[in-house]
mmCIF file of C-alpha atoms in Angstrom:
data_model
loop_
_atom_site.group_PDB
_atom_site.id
_atom_site.type_symbol
_atom_site.label_atom_id
_atom_site.label_comp_id
_atom_site.label_asym_id
_atom_site.label_seq_id
_atom_site.Cartn_x
_atom_site.Cartn_y
_atom_site.Cartn_z
ATOM 1 C CA UNK A 22 -12.700 23.325 10.951
ATOM 2 C CA UNK A 23 -9.193 24.379 11.527
ATOM 3 C CA UNK A 24 -7.042 22.339 14.017
ATOM 4 C CA UNK A 25 -3.813 24.315 14.042
ATOM 5 C CA UNK A 26 -2.789 28.017 13.634
ATOM 6 C CA UNK A 27 0.827 27.123 14.264
ATOM 7 C CA UNK A 28 2.696 24.268 13.096
ATOM 8 C CA UNK A 29 2.332 21.162 15.156
ATOM 9 C CA UNK A 30 5.253 19.023 16.427
ATOM 10 C CA UNK A 31 4.362 15.802 14.887
ATOM 11 C CA UNK A 32 1.935 14.202 12.484
ATOM 12 C CA UNK A 33 1.293 10.404 11.754
ATOM 13 C CA UNK A 34 0.115 9.373 8.423
ATOM 14 C CA UNK A 35 -1.954 6.016 8.338
ATOM 15 C CA UNK A 36 -2.102 4.952 4.749
ATOM 16 C CA UNK A 37 -1.136 1.207 4.131
ATOM 17 C CA UNK A 38 -1.760 0.685 0.284
ATOM 18 C CA UNK A 39 -2.054 0.618 -2.409
ATOM 19 C CA UNK A 40 0.498 1.891 -4.693
ATOM 20 C CA UNK A 41 -1.579 4.495 -6.602
ATOM 21 C CA UNK A 42 -3.123 5.626 -3.444
ATOM 22 C CA UNK A 43 -0.099 5.903 -1.483
ATOM 23 C CA UNK A 44 1.335 7.839 -4.473
ATOM 24 C CA UNK A 45 -1.510 10.372 -4.281
ATOM 25 C CA UNK A 46 -1.204 10.711 -0.816
ATOM 26 C CA UNK A 47 2.371 11.943 -1.225
ATOM 27 C CA UNK A 48 1.068 14.974 -2.548
ATOM 28 C CA UNK A 49 -0.771 15.860 0.525
ATOM 29 C CA UNK A 50 2.372 14.931 2.605
ATOM 30 C CA UNK A 51 4.500 17.133 0.719
ATOM 31 C CA UNK A 52 1.879 20.003 1.228
ATOM 32 C CA UNK A 53 2.423 19.631 4.813
ATOM 33 C CA UNK A 54 6.307 19.555 4.568
ATOM 34 C CA UNK A 55 6.229 22.580 2.414
ATOM 35 C CA UNK A 56 4.161 24.898 4.554
ATOM 36 C CA UNK A 57 5.263 23.283 7.891
ATOM 37 C CA UNK A 58 8.969 22.222 7.211
ATOM 38 C CA UNK A 59 9.721 21.677 11.055
ATOM 39 C CA UNK A 60 6.753 19.349 11.668
ATOM 40 C CA UNK A 61 8.101 15.765 12.225
ATOM 41 C CA UNK A 62 5.967 13.294 10.062
ATOM 42 C CA UNK A 63 5.733 9.618 10.519
ATOM 43 C CA UNK A 64 4.073 7.226 7.859
ATOM 44 C CA UNK A 65 2.881 3.775 8.523
ATOM 45 C CA UNK A 66 2.489 1.763 5.220
ATOM 46 C CA UNK A 67 2.656 -1.854 3.938
ATOM 47 C CA UNK A 68 5.879 -3.619 3.064
ATOM 48 C CA UNK A 69 5.906 -2.853 -0.596
ATOM 49 C CA UNK A 70 4.730 0.579 -0.249
ATOM 50 C CA UNK A 71 7.562 1.248 2.381
ATOM 51 C CA UNK A 72 10.117 0.068 0.201
ATOM 52 C CA UNK A 73 8.856 2.514 -2.409
ATOM 53 C CA UNK A 74 8.398 5.731 -0.069
ATOM 54 C CA UNK A 75 11.578 5.448 1.962
ATOM 55 C CA UNK A 76 13.649 6.726 -0.918
ATOM 56 C CA UNK A 77 11.389 9.264 -2.095
ATOM 57 C CA UNK A 78 10.481 10.853 1.244
ATOM 58 C CA UNK A 79 13.860 10.859 3.146
ATOM 59 C CA UNK A 80 12.842 13.365 5.832
ATOM 60 C CA UNK A 81 9.647 11.092 6.592
ATOM 61 C CA UNK A 82 10.085 8.246 8.989
ATOM 62 C CA UNK A 83 8.107 5.397 7.211
ATOM 63 C CA UNK A 84 7.243 2.355 9.264
ATOM 64 C CA UNK A 85 6.535 -0.860 7.810
ATOM 65 C CA UNK A 86 3.335 -2.819 8.475
ATOM 66 C CA UNK A 87 3.375 -6.547 7.495
ATOM 67 C CA UNK A 88 -0.307 -7.632 6.905
ATOM 68 C CA UNK A 89 0.573 -11.170 6.763
ATOM 69 C CA UNK A 90 1.225 -11.204 10.467
ATOM 70 C CA UNK A 91 -2.272 -10.225 10.960
ATOM 71 C CA UNK A 92 -2.615 -8.892 14.775
ATOM 72 C CA UNK A 93 0.922 -9.476 15.501
ATOM 73 C CA UNK A 94 1.853 -7.005 12.637
ATOM 74 C CA UNK A 95 -0.213 -4.410 14.208
ATOM 75 C CA UNK A 96 1.509 -5.050 17.648
ATOM 76 C CA UNK A 97 4.848 -4.801 15.972
ATOM 77 C CA UNK A 98 3.850 -1.328 14.822
ATOM 78 C CA UNK A 99 2.772 -0.340 18.013
ATOM 79 C CA UNK A 100 6.012 -1.447 19.547
ATOM 80 C CA UNK A 101 8.209 0.545 17.177
ATOM 81 C CA UNK A 102 5.981 3.612 18.024
ATOM 82 C CA UNK A 103 6.876 2.987 21.723
ATOM 83 C CA UNK A 104 4.061 5.126 23.063
ATOM 84 C CA UNK A 105 5.024 8.160 20.867
ATOM 85 C CA UNK A 106 2.561 10.862 21.080
ATOM 86 C CA UNK A 107 1.438 12.640 17.846
ATOM 87 C CA UNK A 108 -0.431 16.030 17.599
ATOM 88 C CA UNK A 109 -2.648 14.408 14.682
ATOM 89 C CA UNK A 110 -3.068 11.094 13.143
ATOM 90 C CA UNK A 111 -4.277 11.555 9.538
ATOM 91 C CA UNK A 112 -6.282 8.088 8.981
ATOM 92 C CA UNK A 113 -6.293 7.952 5.336
ATOM 93 C CA UNK A 114 -7.619 4.375 4.884
ATOM 94 C CA UNK A 115 -10.964 3.024 5.297
ATOM 95 C CA UNK A 116 -10.310 -0.734 6.321
ATOM 96 C CA UNK A 117 -10.662 -2.531 9.308
ATOM 97 C CA UNK A 118 -7.269 -3.552 9.449
ATOM 98 C CA UNK A 119 -6.174 0.181 9.371
ATOM 99 C CA UNK A 120 -8.803 1.283 11.991
ATOM 100 C CA UNK A 121 -7.436 -1.408 14.305
ATOM 101 C CA UNK A 122 -3.949 -0.251 14.007
ATOM 102 C CA UNK A 123 -4.992 3.226 14.697
ATOM 103 C CA UNK A 124 -6.169 2.225 18.220
ATOM 104 C CA UNK A 125 -2.728 1.904 19.262
ATOM 105 C CA UNK A 126 -1.694 5.130 17.683
ATOM 106 C CA UNK A 127 -1.698 8.019 20.314
ATOM 107 C CA UNK A 128 -2.784 11.291 19.021
ATOM 108 C CA UNK A 129 -4.804 14.217 20.279
ATOM 109 C CA UNK A 130 -6.704 14.402 16.994
ATOM 110 C CA UNK A 131 -7.524 11.548 14.858
ATOM 111 C CA UNK A 132 -8.684 12.707 11.547
ATOM 112 C CA UNK A 133 -10.831 10.394 9.371
ATOM 113 C CA UNK A 134 -13.321 10.878 6.403
ATOM 114 C CA UNK A 135 -16.532 12.141 7.028
ATOM 115 C CA UNK A 136 -19.942 10.291 6.555
ATOM 116 C CA UNK A 137 -19.701 10.718 2.764
ATOM 117 C CA UNK A 138 -16.380 8.946 2.436
ATOM 118 C CA UNK A 139 -16.036 6.866 5.439
ATOM 119 C CA UNK A 140 -16.990 3.174 5.262
ATOM 120 C CA UNK A 141 -16.046 -0.234 6.876
ATOM 121 C CA UNK A 142 -16.661 1.656 10.347
ATOM 122 C CA UNK A 143 -13.800 4.049 10.196
ATOM 123 C CA UNK A 144 -16.226 6.569 11.661
ATOM 124 C CA UNK A 145 -15.814 4.733 14.926
ATOM 125 C CA UNK A 146 -12.249 5.207 15.274
ATOM 126 C CA UNK A 147 -11.644 9.046 14.709
ATOM 127 C CA UNK A 148 -12.597 12.251 16.425
ATOM 128 C CA UNK A 149 -12.441 14.632 13.442
ATOM 129 C CA UNK A 150 -14.301 14.272 10.525
ATOM 130 C CA UNK A 151 -12.757 15.690 7.408
ATOM 131 C CA UNK A 152 -15.237 17.518 5.202
ATOM 132 C CA UNK A 153 -15.470 15.955 1.928
ATOM 133 C CA UNK A 154 -14.575 18.175 -1.022
ATOM 134 C CA UNK A 155 -17.166 18.711 -3.817
ATOM 135 C CA UNK A 156 -14.489 16.965 -6.254
ATOM 136 C CA UNK A 157 -15.107 13.254 -6.430
ATOM 137 C CA UNK A 158 -11.269 12.522 -6.642
ATOM 138 C CA UNK A 159 -9.391 10.438 -3.963
ATOM 139 C CA UNK A 160 -6.573 12.746 -4.097
ATOM 140 C CA UNK A 161 -8.974 16.047 -3.425
ATOM 141 C CA UNK A 162 -10.262 13.798 -0.297
ATOM 142 C CA UNK A 163 -6.447 13.354 1.001
ATOM 143 C CA UNK A 164 -5.531 17.160 0.357
ATOM 144 C CA UNK A 165 -8.697 18.000 2.441
ATOM 145 C CA UNK A 166 -6.954 16.741 5.402
ATOM 146 C CA UNK A 167 -4.340 19.219 5.105
ATOM 147 C CA UNK A 168 -6.900 22.088 4.926
ATOM 148 C CA UNK A 169 -8.536 20.665 7.936
ATOM 149 C CA UNK A 170 -5.250 20.618 9.838
ATOM 150 C CA UNK A 171 -4.943 24.427 8.925
ATOM 151 C CA UNK A 172 -2.758 24.559 5.924
ATOM 152 C CA UNK A 173 -3.570 26.852 3.068
ATOM 153 C CA UNK A 174 -5.395 25.113 -0.071
ATOM 154 C CA UNK A 175 -2.813 24.275 -2.542
ATOM 155 C CA UNK A 176 -2.839 22.243 -5.909
ATOM 156 C CA UNK A 177 -1.293 18.784 -5.417
ATOM 157 C CA UNK A 178 2.316 18.610 -6.589
ATOM 158 C CA UNK A 179 4.982 15.755 -6.275
ATOM 159 C CA UNK A 180 8.695 16.361 -5.696
ATOM 160 C CA UNK A 181 10.436 12.915 -6.212
ATOM 161 C CA UNK A 182 14.076 12.352 -5.782
ATOM 162 C CA UNK A 183 14.695 9.495 -7.901
ATOM 163 C CA UNK A 184 17.971 7.770 -7.852
ATOM 164 C CA UNK A 185 20.572 8.917 -10.376
ATOM 165 C CA UNK A 186 21.154 5.123 -11.008
ATOM 166 C CA UNK A 187 17.474 4.382 -11.821
ATOM 167 C CA UNK A 188 17.178 7.407 -14.010
ATOM 168 C CA UNK A 189 20.301 6.188 -15.869
ATOM 169 C CA UNK A 190 19.067 2.656 -16.123
ATOM 170 C CA UNK A 191 15.701 4.242 -17.409
ATOM 171 C CA UNK A 192 17.165 6.464 -19.912
ATOM 172 C CA UNK A 193 19.373 3.253 -21.282
ATOM 173 C CA UNK A 194 15.859 1.514 -22.074
ATOM 174 C CA UNK A 195 14.900 4.260 -24.388
ATOM 175 C CA UNK A 196 16.271 5.452 -27.874
ATOM 176 C CA UNK A 197 15.824 8.210 -30.105
ATOM 177 C CA UNK A 198 12.273 7.542 -30.918
ATOM 178 C CA UNK A 199 9.353 8.787 -28.498
ATOM 179 C CA UNK A 200 8.463 5.949 -26.154
ATOM 180 C CA UNK A 201 5.163 4.532 -25.071
ATOM 181 C CA UNK A 202 4.871 2.671 -21.981
ATOM 182 C CA UNK A 203 2.150 0.226 -22.065
ATOM 183 C CA UNK A 204 1.263 -1.298 -18.244
ATOM 184 C CA UNK A 205 -1.493 -3.685 -19.315
ATOM 185 C CA UNK A 206 -2.417 -5.108 -15.986
ATOM 186 C CA UNK A 207 -4.348 -3.850 -13.020
ATOM 187 C CA UNK A 208 -4.329 -5.284 -9.553
ATOM 188 C CA UNK A 209 -7.864 -6.847 -10.399
ATOM 189 C CA UNK A 210 -8.153 -8.802 -13.510
ATOM 190 C CA UNK A 211 -11.502 -7.433 -14.448
ATOM 191 C CA UNK A 212 -9.924 -4.056 -14.850
ATOM 192 C CA UNK A 213 -7.447 -5.247 -17.527
ATOM 193 C CA UNK A 214 -8.376 -4.405 -21.144
ATOM 194 C CA UNK A 215 -8.417 -7.126 -24.021
ATOM 195 C CA UNK A 216 -4.993 -8.626 -25.460
ATOM 196 C CA UNK A 217 -6.394 -7.729 -29.029
ATOM 197 C CA UNK A 218 -6.637 -4.197 -27.941
ATOM 198 C CA UNK A 219 -3.455 -3.602 -26.666
ATOM 199 C CA UNK A 220 -1.644 -5.263 -29.510
ATOM 200 C CA UNK A 221 -3.722 -3.197 -32.065
ATOM 201 C CA UNK A 222 -2.596 0.199 -30.369
ATOM 202 C CA UNK A 223 0.946 -1.044 -29.996
ATOM 203 C CA UNK A 224 0.973 -1.833 -33.471
ATOM 204 C CA UNK A 225 -0.546 1.594 -34.333
ATOM 205 C CA UNK A 226 2.146 3.431 -32.190
ATOM 206 C CA UNK A 227 4.789 1.716 -33.678
ATOM 207 C CA UNK A 228 3.712 2.676 -37.105
ATOM 208 C CA UNK A 229 3.698 6.246 -35.837
ATOM 209 C CA UNK A 230 7.336 5.812 -34.810
ATOM 210 C CA UNK A 231 7.271 5.163 -31.061
ATOM 211 C CA UNK A 232 9.410 2.615 -29.201
ATOM 212 C CA UNK A 233 7.363 0.480 -27.106
ATOM 213 C CA UNK A 234 8.089 -0.823 -23.526
ATOM 214 C CA UNK A 235 5.622 -3.342 -21.708
ATOM 215 C CA UNK A 236 5.722 -2.837 -17.804
ATOM 216 C CA UNK A 237 4.241 -4.523 -14.800
ATOM 217 C CA UNK A 238 4.820 -6.594 -11.761
ATOM 218 C CA UNK A 239 5.851 -10.226 -11.153
ATOM 219 C CA UNK A 240 2.466 -11.808 -10.855
ATOM 220 C CA UNK A 241 1.614 -14.777 -13.068
ATOM 221 C CA UNK A 242 -1.393 -12.821 -14.537
ATOM 222 C CA UNK A 243 0.650 -9.900 -15.251
ATOM 223 C CA UNK A 244 3.374 -11.920 -16.974
ATOM 224 C CA UNK A 245 1.021 -13.999 -19.134
ATOM 225 C CA UNK A 246 -1.018 -10.956 -20.230
ATOM 226 C CA UNK A 247 2.258 -9.223 -21.348
ATOM 227 C CA UNK A 248 3.469 -12.626 -23.184
ATOM 228 C CA UNK A 249 -0.024 -12.771 -24.766
ATOM 229 C CA UNK A 250 0.215 -9.231 -26.048
ATOM 230 C CA UNK A 251 3.858 -9.788 -27.191
ATOM 231 C CA UNK A 252 2.740 -12.908 -29.100
ATOM 232 C CA UNK A 253 0.216 -10.996 -31.329
ATOM 233 C CA UNK A 254 2.487 -8.289 -32.113
ATOM 234 C CA UNK A 255 4.496 -8.355 -35.759
ATOM 235 C CA UNK A 256 7.081 -5.921 -34.334
ATOM 236 C CA UNK A 257 9.447 -6.612 -31.317
ATOM 237 C CA UNK A 258 8.898 -4.652 -28.177
ATOM 238 C CA UNK A 259 11.039 -4.437 -24.970
ATOM 239 C CA UNK A 260 8.960 -6.598 -22.335
ATOM 240 C CA UNK A 261 10.156 -5.764 -18.689
ATOM 241 C CA UNK A 262 7.092 -7.070 -17.058
ATOM 242 C CA UNK A 263 8.217 -8.951 -13.736
ATOM 243 C CA UNK A 264 11.753 -7.695 -14.262
ATOM 244 C CA UNK A 265 11.828 -4.301 -12.704
ATOM 245 C CA UNK A 266 11.333 -2.620 -9.355
ATOM 246 C CA UNK A 267 8.725 0.163 -8.533
ATOM 247 C CA UNK A 268 11.364 2.700 -8.399
ATOM 248 C CA UNK A 269 12.576 1.529 -11.756
ATOM 249 C CA UNK A 270 9.156 1.806 -13.157
ATOM 250 C CA UNK A 271 8.443 5.399 -11.838
ATOM 251 C CA UNK A 272 11.904 6.346 -13.308
ATOM 252 C CA UNK A 273 11.182 4.864 -16.743
ATOM 253 C CA UNK A 274 7.678 6.590 -16.750
ATOM 254 C CA UNK A 275 9.360 9.783 -16.045
ATOM 255 C CA UNK A 276 11.743 9.553 -18.763
ATOM 256 C CA UNK A 277 8.981 8.202 -21.405
ATOM 257 C CA UNK A 278 6.814 10.181 -23.760
ATOM 258 C CA UNK A 279 3.399 8.510 -22.813
ATOM 259 C CA UNK A 280 1.771 5.859 -20.848
ATOM 260 C CA UNK A 281 -1.328 3.644 -21.577
ATOM 261 C CA UNK A 282 -2.690 1.668 -18.493
ATOM 262 C CA UNK A 283 -5.975 0.654 -17.002
ATOM 263 C CA UNK A 284 -7.160 1.824 -13.406
ATOM 264 C CA UNK A 285 -3.842 0.826 -11.797
ATOM 265 C CA UNK A 286 -0.895 2.018 -9.765
ATOM 266 C CA UNK A 287 1.361 2.940 -13.028
ATOM 267 C CA UNK A 288 -1.193 5.469 -14.143
ATOM 268 C CA UNK A 289 -0.862 7.315 -10.784
ATOM 269 C CA UNK A 290 3.009 6.934 -10.983
ATOM 270 C CA UNK A 291 3.250 8.315 -14.249
ATOM 271 C CA UNK A 292 0.722 11.073 -13.142
ATOM 272 C CA UNK A 293 3.192 12.139 -10.276
ATOM 273 C CA UNK A 294 6.065 12.554 -12.567
ATOM 274 C CA UNK A 295 4.266 14.449 -15.122
ATOM 275 C CA UNK A 296 4.116 11.986 -17.957
ATOM 276 C CA UNK A 297 0.951 11.936 -19.859
ATOM 277 C CA UNK A 298 -1.552 9.023 -19.278
ATOM 278 C CA UNK A 299 -4.242 7.477 -21.187
ATOM 279 C CA UNK A 300 -6.209 5.567 -18.635
ATOM 280 C CA UNK A 301 -8.691 2.894 -19.640
ATOM 281 C CA UNK A 302 -11.642 2.964 -17.281
ATOM 282 C CA UNK A 303 -15.009 0.930 -17.195
ATOM 283 C CA UNK A 304 -15.454 -0.142 -13.471
ATOM 284 C CA UNK A 305 -14.604 2.870 -11.488
ATOM 285 C CA UNK A 306 -15.471 6.446 -12.119
ATOM 286 C CA UNK A 307 -12.320 8.106 -13.551
ATOM 287 C CA UNK A 308 -13.356 11.287 -11.959
ATOM 288 C CA UNK A 309 -12.627 9.489 -8.493
ATOM 289 C CA UNK A 310 -9.764 7.281 -9.579
ATOM 290 C CA UNK A 311 -8.351 8.475 -12.642
ATOM 291 C CA UNK A 312 -4.920 9.785 -13.020
ATOM 292 C CA UNK A 313 -5.164 13.184 -11.470
ATOM 293 C CA UNK A 314 -3.654 15.642 -14.085
ATOM 294 C CA UNK A 315 -4.609 13.452 -17.161
ATOM 295 C CA UNK A 316 -8.452 12.900 -16.594
ATOM 296 C CA UNK A 317 -8.937 14.504 -20.009
ATOM 297 C CA UNK A 318 -7.312 11.794 -21.805
ATOM 298 C CA UNK A 319 -9.054 8.743 -20.153
ATOM 299 C CA UNK A 320 -11.095 6.428 -22.392
ATOM 300 C CA UNK A 321 -14.156 6.246 -20.106
ATOM 301 C CA UNK A 322 -16.674 3.356 -20.523
ATOM 302 C CA UNK A 323 -17.870 3.760 -17.011
ATOM 303 C CA UNK A 324 -20.706 5.904 -17.893
ATOM 304 C CA UNK A 325 -22.308 3.597 -20.293
ATOM 305 C CA UNK A 326 -21.592 0.530 -18.103
ATOM 306 C CA UNK A 327 -23.314 2.173 -15.099
ATOM 307 C CA UNK A 328 -26.380 3.121 -16.986
ATOM 308 C CA UNK A 329 -26.667 -0.384 -18.507
ATOM 309 C CA UNK A 330 -26.138 -2.017 -15.120
ATOM 310 C CA UNK A 331 -28.365 0.630 -12.897
ATOM 311 C CA UNK A 332 -30.462 2.476 -15.342
ATOM 312 C CA UNK A 333 -29.052 5.735 -13.752
ATOM 313 C CA UNK A 334 -26.532 8.224 -14.940
ATOM 314 C CA UNK A 335 -23.220 8.631 -13.253
ATOM 315 C CA UNK A 336 -24.322 11.490 -11.291
ATOM 316 C CA UNK A 337 -27.437 9.667 -9.924
ATOM 317 C CA UNK A 338 -25.390 6.702 -8.384
ATOM 318 C CA UNK A 339 -23.239 6.815 -5.183
ATOM 319 C CA UNK A 340 -19.880 8.571 -5.779
ATOM 320 C CA UNK A 341 -17.878 5.102 -5.230
ATOM 321 C CA UNK A 342 -20.301 2.847 -7.095
ATOM 322 C CA UNK A 343 -18.537 0.143 -9.014
ATOM 323 C CA UNK A 344 -19.625 -1.515 -12.306
ATOM 324 C CA UNK A 345 -19.914 -5.090 -11.377
ATOM 325 C CA UNK A 346 -20.003 -6.615 -14.902
ATOM 326 C CA UNK A 347 -16.784 -8.510 -15.316
ATOM 327 C CA UNK A 348 -16.683 -7.970 -18.796
ATOM 328 C CA UNK A 349 -17.099 -4.157 -18.697
ATOM 329 C CA UNK A 350 -13.753 -3.283 -19.855
ATOM 330 C CA UNK A 351 -14.836 -4.826 -23.508
ATOM 331 C CA UNK A 352 -16.953 -1.595 -24.136
ATOM 332 C CA UNK A 353 -13.724 0.236 -24.599
ATOM 333 C CA UNK A 354 -13.097 -0.316 -28.500
ATOM 334 C CA UNK A 355 -9.939 -0.335 -30.258
ATOM 335 C CA UNK A 356 -10.849 2.671 -32.410
ATOM 336 C CA UNK A 357 -11.626 4.603 -29.371
ATOM 337 C CA UNK A 358 -8.150 4.291 -27.687
ATOM 338 C CA UNK A 359 -6.108 4.652 -31.092
ATOM 339 C CA UNK A 360 -8.269 8.050 -31.716
ATOM 340 C CA UNK A 361 -7.332 9.017 -28.041
ATOM 341 C CA UNK A 362 -3.484 7.986 -28.815
ATOM 342 C CA UNK A 363 -3.610 10.081 -31.910
ATOM 343 C CA UNK A 364 -5.302 13.064 -30.174
ATOM 344 C CA UNK A 365 -2.843 12.995 -27.194
ATOM 345 C CA UNK A 366 0.118 12.785 -29.205
ATOM 346 C CA UNK A 367 -1.031 15.728 -31.490
ATOM 347 C CA UNK A 368 -1.860 17.886 -28.333
ATOM 348 C CA UNK A 369 1.380 16.963 -26.413
ATOM 349 C CA UNK A 370 3.602 17.292 -29.587
ATOM 350 C CA UNK A 371 4.912 13.553 -28.966
ATOM 351 C CA UNK A 372 5.477 12.907 -32.691
ATOM 352 C CA UNK A 373 8.900 12.673 -34.222
#
């Protein structure tokens, strides 16, 4: 189904969170901008995501939604929209909160996921169901929205105007050596790999001539994880966990040689700026949530974990099935990650 044969006047994007998904959604928004440059785009996002998006998408009107305010936060967004009418709403988030927010967004077409991908009652709040692509990946699901609008199929790309000040700051953190960024913490603790594992890989990378930078947010779990890793090392590293902004993080990843991260936002940020990523996955299928252009470098324990938990192969379970075992990440061995590291630095020619 194609909705528009000529560029619509205005489109609203509804994707509130999380940083990794928002970063992936940027590719679909920039596809619209590239093919329909005159179409006005409004994006409704969470507070942290808004601070990230505004500098990177200066021609998009980004409206902040404060989920802490509950229904008052929803009403605040409706007030800002002031009865604005859109040609299409791209409802890209399956969450009751997002669907309730969509009720007050006036649009001729309200696009949402089809029965395969929709959940949390999203089907009730949309009048156009976007056909799921054959690919499992979340980003391909976002790109399907652009095809339903009537855009030509396009490979996802990102053009991110990072501030000169952030790039200069990032370069100041580097030296003449290749740099490995280790972002050890995910939003959910069970997605984190073991301290001993990170420390062993870091020591191996140092012995290979790499400069190491630890990065992450300011949460207690993230800071403690970084401190515990650092305490196990015999060589000094730069620990920036809790000390940088998201825009500094993505700038740092752009200037780095390689990123090591679990299923988390930093993996997708690195992907967006073209830096190779070694993703560590056990709870979610990396073919669905892995760093889009670097899935070949994922260390994948998901297939084994899902087989043990369900008795089925990955292709026999629902596409979004999550491994429930909180210790699943321990299936990833130190040897596997070190071997993948050596493979990547050889293929990407990252050695000194």
